[in-house]
Protein backbone atom coordinates (compact mmCIF):
# COMPACT_ATOMS: atom_id res chain seq x y z
CA MET A 1 140.66 -96.50 95.13
CA PHE A 2 138.65 -94.36 92.54
CA LYS A 3 138.33 -96.94 90.41
CA ASP A 4 136.23 -98.93 93.63
CA THR A 5 134.67 -95.94 94.00
CA MET A 6 133.69 -94.85 90.71
CA LEU A 7 132.40 -98.73 89.95
CA LYS A 8 130.66 -99.03 93.36
CA SER A 9 128.17 -95.30 92.48
CA MET A 10 128.11 -96.43 89.16
CA MET A 11 126.90 -99.36 90.19
CA ASP A 12 124.31 -97.38 92.63
CA ASN A 13 122.43 -95.85 89.66
CA LEU A 14 122.10 -98.34 87.50
CA THR A 15 120.39 -100.83 90.13
CA GLU A 16 118.33 -101.45 91.90
CA THR A 17 117.73 -103.31 95.68
CA GLU A 18 115.23 -105.37 96.83
CA ALA A 19 113.64 -102.52 98.13
CA ASP A 20 113.18 -100.83 95.15
CA VAL A 21 111.83 -102.90 93.49
CA THR A 22 109.00 -105.05 95.11
CA PRO A 23 106.77 -101.72 96.00
CA GLN A 24 107.41 -100.68 92.68
CA TRP A 25 105.14 -104.01 90.92
CA CYS A 26 103.72 -105.08 93.89
CA VAL A 27 101.22 -103.75 96.81
CA ASP A 28 102.05 -104.78 100.44
CA GLU A 29 100.03 -103.76 103.25
CA THR A 30 103.17 -100.62 104.32
CA GLN A 31 102.08 -99.31 100.32
CA VAL A 32 98.72 -99.81 101.49
CA GLU A 33 98.06 -97.81 104.11
CA GLU A 34 100.90 -95.69 102.71
CA GLY A 35 98.57 -94.98 99.47
CA LYS A 36 96.04 -94.20 102.01
CA GLU A 37 97.76 -91.32 104.50
CA ALA A 38 98.42 -89.62 100.84
CA ALA A 39 95.39 -89.50 99.01
CA GLU A 40 94.16 -87.50 102.26
CA VAL A 41 97.01 -85.06 101.85
CA ALA A 42 96.31 -85.48 97.77
CA TRP A 43 92.42 -84.07 98.47
CA GLU A 44 93.37 -82.57 101.39
CA GLU A 45 94.90 -80.27 98.79
CA SER A 46 92.92 -79.96 96.18
CA SER A 47 91.24 -77.23 98.18
CA ASP A 48 92.83 -75.12 94.81
CA ILE A 49 89.60 -76.65 93.11
CA ASP A 50 86.37 -73.42 92.90
CA ASP A 51 83.62 -75.89 92.72
CA SER A 52 80.62 -74.23 94.01
CA SER A 53 77.83 -76.70 93.20
CA SER A 54 78.52 -80.02 95.43
CA SER A 55 77.85 -82.31 92.82
CA ASP A 56 78.79 -86.33 91.93
CA ASP A 57 81.25 -85.31 89.35
CA SER A 58 83.09 -83.90 93.33
CA ASP A 59 81.78 -87.65 94.68
CA PHE A 60 83.22 -89.68 91.97
CA LEU A 61 86.66 -87.65 92.27
CA ARG A 62 86.38 -87.86 96.02
CA SER A 63 86.18 -92.08 96.08
CA THR A 64 88.31 -92.60 93.42
CA GLN A 65 91.30 -90.49 94.73
CA ARG A 66 90.21 -92.59 98.72
CA ALA A 67 90.79 -95.84 95.67
CA ASN A 68 93.73 -95.55 94.02
CA ILE A 69 96.00 -96.40 96.40
CA THR A 70 98.36 -98.58 94.01
CA THR A 71 99.00 -95.99 91.66
CA ARG A 72 103.18 -95.50 91.41
CA ARG A 73 105.11 -92.91 90.21
CA ILE A 74 107.70 -92.82 86.72
CA LEU A 75 108.47 -89.55 87.86
CA GLU A 76 107.83 -88.94 91.11
CA ARG A 77 106.57 -85.36 92.59
CA ASN A 78 109.18 -84.40 95.84
CA LEU A 79 109.80 -80.52 95.13
CA PRO A 80 107.73 -77.75 96.34
CA PHE A 81 105.16 -76.72 94.40
CA HIS A 82 103.84 -80.21 93.70
CA GLN A 83 106.51 -79.88 91.43
CA SER A 84 109.90 -83.00 90.01
CA LYS A 85 113.13 -83.25 90.38
CA ASN A 86 112.95 -84.65 86.42
CA THR A 87 114.42 -87.75 87.49
CA LEU A 88 112.67 -90.54 86.69
CA SER A 89 111.64 -93.73 88.68
CA ILE A 90 113.19 -96.75 86.53
CA GLY A 91 116.30 -98.41 87.16
CA ASN A 92 118.08 -101.66 86.49
CA HIS A 93 118.14 -105.16 87.12
CA ASN A 94 120.10 -108.26 86.86
CA LYS A 95 123.58 -107.48 88.52
CA SER A 96 125.28 -109.56 87.21
CA ALA A 97 125.20 -108.66 83.60
CA LEU A 98 125.18 -105.26 84.43
CA LYS A 99 128.84 -105.02 86.97
CA LYS A 100 130.01 -106.80 82.77
CA MET A 101 128.08 -103.66 81.16
CA ALA A 102 129.99 -101.52 83.96
CA TRP A 103 132.82 -102.00 83.35
CA PHE A 104 132.40 -101.28 79.70
CA ILE A 105 131.10 -98.11 80.21
CA TYR A 106 133.54 -97.00 82.34
CA HIS A 107 135.37 -97.52 79.59
CA HIS A 108 134.06 -96.04 77.01
CA ASP A 109 131.92 -93.22 78.69
CA TRP A 110 134.26 -92.11 82.38
CA PHE A 111 133.91 -88.47 81.24
CA HIS A 112 130.04 -88.81 82.11
CA LEU A 113 130.44 -91.04 84.20
CA TYR A 114 132.66 -88.34 86.72
CA LEU A 115 129.77 -85.97 86.25
CA ARG A 116 127.09 -87.81 87.46
CA LEU A 117 128.79 -88.56 91.03
CA PRO A 118 128.06 -86.01 93.46
CA THR A 119 130.74 -83.21 93.89
CA TYR A 120 132.61 -84.56 96.77
CA ALA A 121 132.61 -87.23 95.89
CA SER A 122 134.12 -85.99 92.29
CA VAL A 123 136.06 -83.95 94.36
CA LEU A 124 137.54 -86.34 97.11
CA ILE A 125 138.39 -88.61 93.84
CA PHE A 126 140.68 -86.24 92.37
CA LEU A 127 142.03 -84.97 95.02
CA SER A 128 143.24 -88.37 95.75
CA LEU A 129 144.48 -88.72 92.02
CA TRP A 130 146.12 -85.05 92.74
CA THR A 131 147.50 -86.29 96.09
CA SER A 132 148.71 -89.61 94.37
CA MET A 133 150.95 -87.37 91.22
CA ILE A 134 152.94 -85.81 93.60
CA LEU A 135 154.29 -89.50 95.98
CA VAL A 136 154.34 -91.07 93.00
CA PHE A 137 156.82 -88.42 91.95
CA ALA A 138 158.93 -88.12 94.66
CA GLY A 139 159.88 -91.43 95.19
CA LEU A 140 160.94 -90.94 91.57
CA TYR A 141 162.37 -88.03 92.63
CA ILE A 142 164.07 -90.11 96.08
CA ALA A 143 164.93 -93.31 93.60
CA ILE A 144 166.84 -90.89 91.12
CA ASP A 145 168.61 -89.64 93.87
CA LYS A 146 170.26 -92.71 95.36
CA SER A 147 171.34 -94.03 92.25
CA HIS A 148 173.75 -90.69 91.20
CA PRO A 149 174.54 -90.01 94.66
CA GLY A 150 175.90 -86.25 94.41
CA ASP A 151 175.63 -85.77 90.69
CA CYS A 152 171.78 -84.35 91.07
CA GLY A 153 171.92 -82.01 94.36
CA LEU A 154 168.45 -82.58 95.45
CA SER A 155 170.11 -83.08 98.63
CA PHE A 156 172.35 -81.69 100.53
CA THR A 157 176.40 -82.28 100.99
CA ASP A 158 175.62 -83.39 104.84
CA ASP A 159 172.97 -85.89 103.92
CA ASP A 160 174.10 -89.40 103.92
CA GLY A 161 173.89 -88.60 100.21
CA SER A 162 170.08 -89.32 99.27
CA ILE A 163 166.75 -86.53 99.68
CA LYS A 164 164.98 -86.89 102.83
CA TYR A 165 160.80 -87.85 102.12
CA GLY A 166 160.07 -84.78 102.88
CA SER A 167 162.47 -82.95 101.15
CA ALA A 168 161.58 -84.94 97.95
CA PHE A 169 157.30 -84.45 98.25
CA ALA A 170 158.35 -80.49 98.33
CA PHE A 171 160.00 -80.60 95.38
CA SER A 172 157.46 -82.82 93.86
CA LEU A 173 155.23 -80.38 95.02
CA GLU A 174 156.94 -77.23 93.92
CA THR A 175 157.56 -78.50 90.42
CA THR A 176 153.32 -79.66 90.74
CA THR A 177 151.90 -76.56 91.50
CA THR A 178 154.78 -75.00 89.30
CA VAL A 179 156.09 -72.24 91.91
CA GLY A 180 159.49 -71.89 91.98
CA TYR A 181 162.20 -74.11 92.66
CA GLY A 182 163.78 -73.78 96.41
CA LEU A 183 166.51 -76.57 96.17
CA PRO A 184 166.78 -78.92 98.64
CA GLY A 185 170.37 -79.48 98.04
CA ASP A 186 173.69 -76.71 96.20
CA SER A 187 172.90 -77.91 92.46
CA ASN A 188 171.62 -74.78 90.21
CA ALA A 189 168.18 -75.14 89.02
CA PHE A 190 168.62 -77.14 85.88
CA PHE A 191 170.75 -79.77 87.18
CA GLU A 192 173.01 -79.76 84.34
CA ASN A 193 174.58 -83.60 85.78
CA CYS A 194 171.93 -84.88 85.90
CA PRO A 195 169.92 -85.61 83.19
CA SER A 196 167.41 -87.74 84.49
CA VAL A 197 165.90 -85.19 86.90
CA GLN A 198 165.13 -83.33 83.62
CA VAL A 199 163.24 -86.36 82.45
CA CYS A 200 161.09 -86.79 85.44
CA ILE A 201 160.39 -83.02 85.73
CA TYR A 202 159.41 -82.82 81.76
CA PHE A 203 157.14 -86.09 82.15
CA HIS A 204 156.23 -84.70 85.43
CA MET A 205 155.03 -81.28 84.02
CA VAL A 206 153.06 -82.36 81.15
CA LEU A 207 151.35 -84.80 83.14
CA SER A 208 150.49 -82.28 85.51
CA MET A 209 149.13 -80.04 82.42
CA MET A 210 147.19 -82.40 81.65
CA PHE A 211 145.49 -82.77 84.59
CA ASN A 212 145.01 -79.36 85.26
CA ALA A 213 143.25 -78.48 81.52
CA PHE A 214 141.51 -82.04 82.00
CA LEU A 215 140.17 -80.39 86.03
CA PHE A 216 138.92 -76.98 84.04
CA SER A 217 136.61 -78.57 82.28
CA PHE A 218 135.00 -81.30 84.44
CA PHE A 219 134.25 -78.41 86.64
CA PHE A 220 133.77 -75.67 83.87
CA ALA A 221 131.45 -78.59 82.48
CA ARG A 222 129.57 -79.25 86.10
CA LEU A 223 129.21 -76.16 87.24
CA SER A 224 127.43 -75.50 83.58
CA ARG A 225 125.18 -77.50 84.10
CA CYS A 226 121.63 -76.91 82.65
CA GLU A 227 119.69 -79.27 84.34
CA GLN A 228 119.13 -77.15 87.23
CA ARG A 229 117.52 -74.74 84.77
CA ALA A 230 114.27 -76.76 85.00
CA ILE A 231 113.07 -76.01 88.71
CA GLN A 232 112.14 -72.71 87.60
CA VAL A 233 109.93 -73.86 84.76
CA ILE A 234 106.92 -75.14 87.21
CA PHE A 235 103.82 -77.38 86.54
CA SER A 236 100.15 -76.71 87.38
CA ASP A 237 99.51 -79.32 90.46
CA LYS A 238 96.00 -80.23 88.36
CA ALA A 239 95.15 -81.06 84.44
CA ILE A 240 92.20 -80.59 83.05
CA VAL A 241 89.78 -82.89 81.27
CA LYS A 242 86.47 -80.80 79.95
CA ARG A 243 84.74 -80.81 76.92
CA GLU A 244 83.78 -78.69 74.28
CA PHE A 245 81.60 -77.95 71.25
CA THR A 246 81.90 -76.86 67.71
CA LYS A 247 79.09 -75.15 66.08
CA ASP A 248 78.50 -77.88 64.08
CA GLY A 249 77.38 -79.32 67.71
CA ILE A 250 80.51 -81.99 67.38
CA CYS A 251 81.31 -82.99 71.73
CA ARG A 252 85.19 -82.83 72.37
CA TYR A 253 87.32 -83.48 74.59
CA LYS A 254 90.69 -82.19 75.83
CA LEU A 255 93.21 -82.12 78.10
CA ASP A 256 94.82 -78.86 79.83
CA VAL A 257 98.09 -78.15 81.69
CA ARG A 258 99.50 -75.23 82.33
CA ALA A 259 102.91 -74.31 82.43
CA TYR A 260 105.08 -71.70 82.85
CA ASP A 261 108.56 -70.28 83.83
CA ILE A 262 109.20 -68.54 86.76
CA ASP A 263 112.46 -66.62 85.28
CA SER A 264 110.01 -64.61 83.44
CA PRO A 265 111.97 -61.27 82.15
CA HIS A 266 114.79 -64.30 79.97
CA PRO A 267 112.92 -66.52 78.05
CA ILE A 268 113.64 -70.52 77.09
CA VAL A 269 114.91 -70.42 73.62
CA GLU A 270 113.33 -72.78 71.41
CA THR A 271 111.35 -73.54 73.80
CA HIS A 272 109.47 -76.96 73.01
CA VAL A 273 107.01 -79.65 74.50
CA ARG A 274 105.75 -83.12 74.49
CA ILE A 275 103.47 -85.25 75.87
CA TYR A 276 103.37 -89.73 76.77
CA ALA A 277 100.70 -91.61 78.12
CA ILE A 278 101.70 -94.68 80.28
CA LYS A 279 100.07 -96.80 81.14
CA HIS A 280 100.78 -99.04 84.83
CA THR A 281 98.27 -102.05 83.78
CA PRO A 282 100.26 -104.85 85.31
CA LEU A 283 100.51 -103.04 88.95
CA LEU A 284 96.39 -102.34 89.35
CA MET A 285 96.18 -105.77 88.32
CA GLY A 286 98.11 -107.51 90.11
CA VAL A 287 99.32 -109.39 87.25
CA SER A 288 101.73 -110.14 84.47
CA ALA A 289 102.50 -110.26 80.90
CA ASN A 290 104.27 -113.31 81.04
CA ASP A 291 105.57 -115.93 83.93
CA GLU A 292 108.84 -114.87 84.78
CA GLY A 293 106.69 -111.43 85.95
CA TYR A 294 107.95 -108.90 82.79
CA HIS A 295 106.01 -106.34 81.28
CA ASP A 296 106.23 -103.77 78.58
CA LEU A 297 106.02 -99.99 80.17
CA LYS A 298 105.31 -97.75 77.02
CA PHE A 299 105.74 -94.40 76.52
CA SER A 300 102.51 -93.75 73.73
CA PRO A 301 103.27 -90.02 72.09
CA MET A 302 100.24 -87.90 73.14
CA ARG A 303 99.64 -85.57 69.85
CA VAL A 304 99.65 -81.81 71.71
CA GLU A 305 97.48 -80.00 69.89
CA ASN A 306 98.01 -76.17 71.53
CA PRO A 307 100.75 -75.73 70.66
CA ASN A 308 100.41 -77.07 67.24
CA ASP A 309 103.01 -79.83 67.55
CA GLU A 310 102.62 -79.95 63.35
CA LEU A 311 104.58 -76.76 63.83
CA GLY A 312 107.16 -78.02 66.04
CA ALA A 313 104.61 -77.84 69.71
CA MET A 314 106.84 -74.57 69.97
CA LEU A 315 105.76 -72.64 72.73
CA TYR A 316 105.65 -69.08 75.18
CA ILE A 317 106.04 -69.55 78.55
CA SER A 318 107.53 -66.43 80.04
CA ALA A 319 103.72 -66.30 80.72
CA PRO A 320 101.28 -69.59 81.45
CA HIS A 321 100.58 -71.19 78.77
CA ILE A 322 97.81 -73.54 78.40
CA ILE A 323 98.91 -76.59 77.36
CA SER A 324 96.17 -79.16 75.07
CA HIS A 325 96.04 -82.06 73.85
CA HIS A 326 92.78 -83.10 71.65
CA ILE A 327 91.37 -86.52 72.95
CA GLY A 328 90.55 -88.09 69.76
CA MET A 329 89.69 -91.97 68.51
CA TYR A 330 93.44 -92.31 67.95
CA SER A 331 94.47 -90.86 71.40
CA PRO A 332 95.93 -93.45 73.97
CA ILE A 333 94.20 -92.11 76.62
CA CYS A 334 90.67 -92.07 74.23
CA PRO A 335 88.85 -94.97 76.23
CA PRO A 336 87.51 -97.12 74.60
CA GLU A 337 83.68 -96.94 73.49
CA LYS A 338 85.14 -93.79 72.72
CA LYS A 339 87.51 -95.01 69.89
CA ALA A 340 84.73 -96.70 68.19
CA PHE A 341 83.73 -94.15 67.05
CA ALA A 342 84.30 -90.65 65.15
CA GLU A 343 83.46 -87.40 65.07
CA GLY A 344 82.12 -87.01 68.17
CA GLY A 345 80.33 -90.53 68.41
CA ARG A 346 78.55 -89.60 64.34
CA VAL A 347 81.50 -92.28 62.39
CA PRO A 348 81.28 -96.09 63.58
CA ILE A 349 84.50 -97.26 62.95
CA LYS A 350 83.83 -100.41 61.97
CA SER A 351 81.32 -98.98 59.56
CA GLY A 352 84.25 -98.72 57.11
CA PHE A 353 84.04 -94.70 55.80
CA VAL A 354 86.78 -94.14 58.29
CA VAL A 355 90.73 -94.09 57.15
CA ASP A 356 92.91 -96.67 58.54
CA SER A 357 95.90 -94.58 60.70
CA ALA A 358 98.87 -97.88 59.48
CA GLY A 359 99.69 -97.72 63.10
CA PHE A 360 100.53 -94.02 62.78
CA ARG A 361 99.51 -91.30 65.76
CA LEU A 362 97.46 -89.56 64.10
CA ARG A 363 95.02 -86.01 65.45
CA GLU A 364 91.32 -86.16 64.64
CA LEU A 365 90.91 -82.34 64.59
CA ASP A 366 93.35 -82.45 61.20
CA SER A 367 90.10 -84.13 59.59
CA HIS A 368 88.15 -81.50 61.03
CA VAL A 369 89.93 -78.83 59.37
CA GLU A 370 90.75 -80.56 56.03
CA THR A 371 94.77 -80.80 56.41
CA ARG A 372 93.91 -84.91 56.25
CA THR A 373 91.11 -86.67 55.12
CA GLY A 374 89.72 -88.74 57.90
CA LEU A 375 86.85 -90.58 55.87
CA GLN A 376 85.75 -92.46 52.76
CA CYS A 377 83.12 -92.94 50.86
CA THR A 378 83.09 -97.16 50.93
CA VAL A 379 81.29 -97.19 47.56
CA CYS A 380 84.11 -95.24 45.28
CA GLY A 381 86.72 -93.99 47.40
CA GLU A 382 86.57 -90.71 47.65
CA THR A 383 87.80 -89.32 50.50
CA TYR A 384 86.97 -86.37 52.96
CA GLY A 385 87.56 -84.55 55.94
CA THR A 386 84.79 -84.00 58.11
CA TYR A 387 81.14 -85.60 57.79
CA LYS A 388 79.01 -83.74 56.50
CA ASN A 389 80.81 -83.24 53.17
CA LEU A 390 80.49 -86.84 53.15
CA VAL A 391 77.14 -87.08 53.67
CA ARG A 392 76.76 -83.93 51.04
CA HIS A 393 78.89 -86.42 48.59
CA ILE A 394 76.73 -89.92 49.74
CA GLU A 395 72.66 -87.36 48.88
CA GLN A 396 74.37 -85.62 45.69
CA ASN A 397 75.55 -89.06 43.92
CA LYS A 398 73.03 -91.03 45.21
CA ARG A 399 70.65 -87.93 43.39
CA LEU A 400 72.47 -88.53 40.16
CA GLU A 401 72.55 -91.82 39.86
CA ALA A 402 69.28 -92.15 40.36
CA ASN A 403 68.49 -89.40 37.71
CA ASP A 404 70.77 -91.62 34.70
CA GLY A 405 69.32 -95.27 36.03
CA VAL A 406 72.53 -96.86 38.04
CA PRO A 407 71.77 -99.96 39.26
CA ILE A 408 71.03 -99.56 43.38
CA ILE A 409 73.12 -102.01 43.91
CA ASP A 410 76.89 -101.37 44.64
CA SER A 411 76.12 -97.27 44.14
CA HIS A 412 75.70 -94.96 46.59
CA GLN A 413 71.64 -95.89 46.47
CA GLU A 414 72.47 -97.84 48.99
CA LEU A 415 73.82 -96.07 51.55
CA ASN A 416 71.50 -95.03 53.87
CA VAL A 417 72.92 -92.16 55.66
CA GLN A 418 70.10 -92.03 58.69
CA LYS A 419 70.73 -95.57 59.05
CA ILE A 420 74.79 -95.76 58.86
CA PHE A 421 75.99 -92.62 60.46
CA LYS A 422 72.57 -92.25 63.15
CA ARG A 423 74.49 -91.66 66.50
CA GLY A 424 75.38 -87.90 67.83
CA GLU A 425 73.11 -86.09 65.14
CA SER A 426 72.01 -83.52 66.78
CA TYR A 427 74.01 -83.72 70.52
CA ASP A 428 76.42 -85.45 72.17
CA ARG A 429 75.85 -88.80 73.34
CA CYS A 430 77.63 -90.15 76.92
CA HIS A 431 78.37 -93.17 77.85
CA SER A 432 77.84 -93.06 81.48
CA SER A 433 78.45 -96.36 83.32
CA TYR A 434 74.45 -96.58 83.15
CA GLY A 435 73.81 -96.29 79.38
CA ILE A 436 73.26 -93.80 76.70
CA MET A 437 71.91 -90.96 77.84
CA ASP A 438 71.63 -87.92 76.36
CA ASP A 439 73.21 -85.10 78.21
CA SER A 440 71.92 -82.24 76.08
CA ASN A 441 69.92 -81.12 79.49
CA ASN A 442 72.63 -81.89 82.53
CA GLU A 443 75.64 -80.83 81.89
CA ASN A 444 77.36 -83.20 84.09
CA ALA A 445 75.66 -86.67 83.68
CA GLY A 446 77.92 -89.11 83.31
CA CYS A 447 80.36 -87.84 80.69
CA TYR A 448 83.31 -88.12 82.66
CA ASP A 449 82.53 -92.14 83.56
CA GLN A 450 83.89 -93.28 80.54
CA PHE A 451 87.64 -91.47 81.28
CA LYS A 452 87.59 -92.00 85.45
CA LYS A 453 87.16 -95.96 84.39
CA HIS A 454 89.72 -96.07 82.05
CA PHE A 455 92.28 -94.06 83.10
CA LYS A 456 91.69 -95.95 86.57
CA GLU A 457 91.88 -98.94 85.43
CA CYS A 458 95.00 -98.77 82.57
CA ASN A 459 96.84 -97.23 86.03
CA LEU A 460 97.17 -93.81 83.40
CA GLU A 461 100.63 -91.51 83.55
CA ILE A 462 101.06 -88.86 82.43
CA LEU A 463 103.90 -87.17 81.16
CA VAL A 464 104.60 -83.61 80.26
CA ILE A 465 107.82 -82.77 79.02
CA ILE A 466 109.91 -79.53 78.25
CA GLU A 467 112.68 -78.89 76.50
CA GLY A 468 114.48 -75.28 75.32
CA ILE A 469 117.93 -73.79 75.57
CA ASP A 470 119.35 -71.70 78.09
CA PRO A 471 120.46 -68.16 77.13
CA MET A 472 122.98 -68.11 79.33
CA MET A 473 124.35 -71.36 78.43
CA SER A 474 123.25 -72.34 75.88
CA GLY A 475 122.61 -75.35 76.91
CA THR A 476 119.24 -77.86 76.37
CA PHE A 477 117.59 -78.45 79.49
CA GLN A 478 113.96 -80.56 80.52
CA ALA A 479 111.13 -79.88 82.69
CA MET A 480 108.94 -83.09 83.32
CA GLN A 481 105.65 -83.05 85.42
CA SER A 482 103.65 -86.28 86.27
CA TYR A 483 100.07 -86.63 86.50
CA ALA A 484 98.35 -89.60 87.46
CA PHE A 485 94.55 -90.48 87.70
CA GLU A 486 94.07 -88.80 91.63
CA ASP A 487 96.16 -85.73 89.73
CA ILE A 488 92.98 -85.17 86.91
CA VAL A 489 90.46 -83.39 87.02
CA TYR A 490 87.48 -83.63 84.79
CA GLY A 491 85.19 -80.29 84.14
CA GLY A 492 86.50 -76.70 84.78
CA GLU A 493 89.48 -74.04 83.26
CA PHE A 494 92.83 -73.08 85.19
CA ALA A 495 91.18 -69.78 86.33
CA PRO A 496 93.34 -66.51 85.01
CA CYS A 497 96.33 -65.85 87.09
CA MET A 498 97.53 -62.57 85.71
CA LEU A 499 97.28 -59.13 86.57
CA SER A 500 98.76 -55.61 85.53
CA ASP A 501 100.60 -53.80 87.13
CA GLN A 502 99.69 -49.83 86.81
CA GLN A 503 102.73 -48.63 88.61
CA GLU A 504 105.28 -50.81 87.96
CA GLY A 505 103.75 -50.65 84.11
CA ILE A 506 104.73 -54.65 84.15
CA ALA A 507 102.34 -57.66 84.43
CA LYS A 508 102.47 -59.62 86.66
CA VAL A 509 101.73 -63.60 88.16
CA ASP A 510 99.55 -63.96 90.33
CA LEU A 511 101.47 -68.07 91.63
CA LYS A 512 99.18 -68.36 94.51
CA ARG A 513 96.44 -68.56 91.92
CA PHE A 514 98.70 -70.29 88.90
CA HIS A 515 96.91 -73.77 90.85
CA LYS A 516 93.35 -73.24 90.97
CA ILE A 517 90.89 -74.23 88.93
CA VAL A 518 87.38 -72.27 87.88
CA ARG A 519 83.77 -74.43 86.66
């Protein structure tokens, strides 16, 4: 019976019903209506954004929040305070194949399957197993007593020669629980005249000890699970896409989210963060990658700028911490128009001056600080980290070659720096839906249109994962948050949410301001 229960629970976890599969990749009228209601709620909750100036940006955000009604998250937000239960909306299809796989998994990883069962189900299963063991051995004692009438002493002398089932059950229960014998017959506690009972009691006790050991380890493993510790790690409701300018006038775009561990007096050990970009393009477009309706859903890694992922992306979230991703030309969420240029629009990718990434997920920032050379000279192959150094190299070699009388063909003298690197020399040029425009005077003039359009077309979902070790139980856990298109704000910063309590002498976090964004 417990095997059937286990396999049924397993199949429920491994498979999806038709109702679960259809809404995830298809759009029907019911989903549209639900999406409209969700968009209304999402817009009402956006009051956490402090935007004193009513701009075109906020109008665009309002319209796209209402229009993007087909978004289905891989990670649902199903906890208060805009948080998640850390359960991915990914199931398995094809029950016939899964039925064979279920038996294989059951025989090779049954312990973890039992751990995943609901508490009430596992308690009922183990109680049934324990009771069944008592009943089976009660039957064995009856059989032994009947085969050796009068020798085993399990029944009274005035009985019909064999122990009653009620007495056999009590004797089996006493043996299982090791509470000490009150013998049903007139024999002593050692059963010298009936070795069969001694052998049966021996195996009964061995099985009972093994069952008790397993029961102890099972409940300890279940009670010591660190998964629930992740509930105390909270994420900001919105993610921010914002732009920054360097001293050299290069415009850079960043994605920021905020995280905080509510149980801050007991810091998480070895905390680090990972970010993935998920593009649900087939869902939005209403088409599939092939005729059978199957497609690839890729979790594209996003390099982390703060904390630096080259140092392990370690962070300390006992205080609110901002996690940043630089949206450079190698970023999986960078719009195609911006992927075509490096250095804030200065160097075209197809010019040959940009080093090929060879399929690796690089960070453009590493080239800016010279930890990696991302630009190269097409004449001599010399590599440089920044646009300015590359231009200096070309200009210097042009002067030297002209002075030495080097032929112009196939030399640095052929390179026209002003013509090749003509984009964005003194300011950031933003590609809006209305064409290329100068953004030096208008703070909000179409700078984020490319991002909004790209995020909406690919039905973007950003998955942020924080991993750490619980200091009390030394177990690893994950806290996750999902940011869909309607959860992204363009421009602004997270409002400060910490204050110092002079009376108590401690720092405090104002959770009412944790989600607040100021422009």
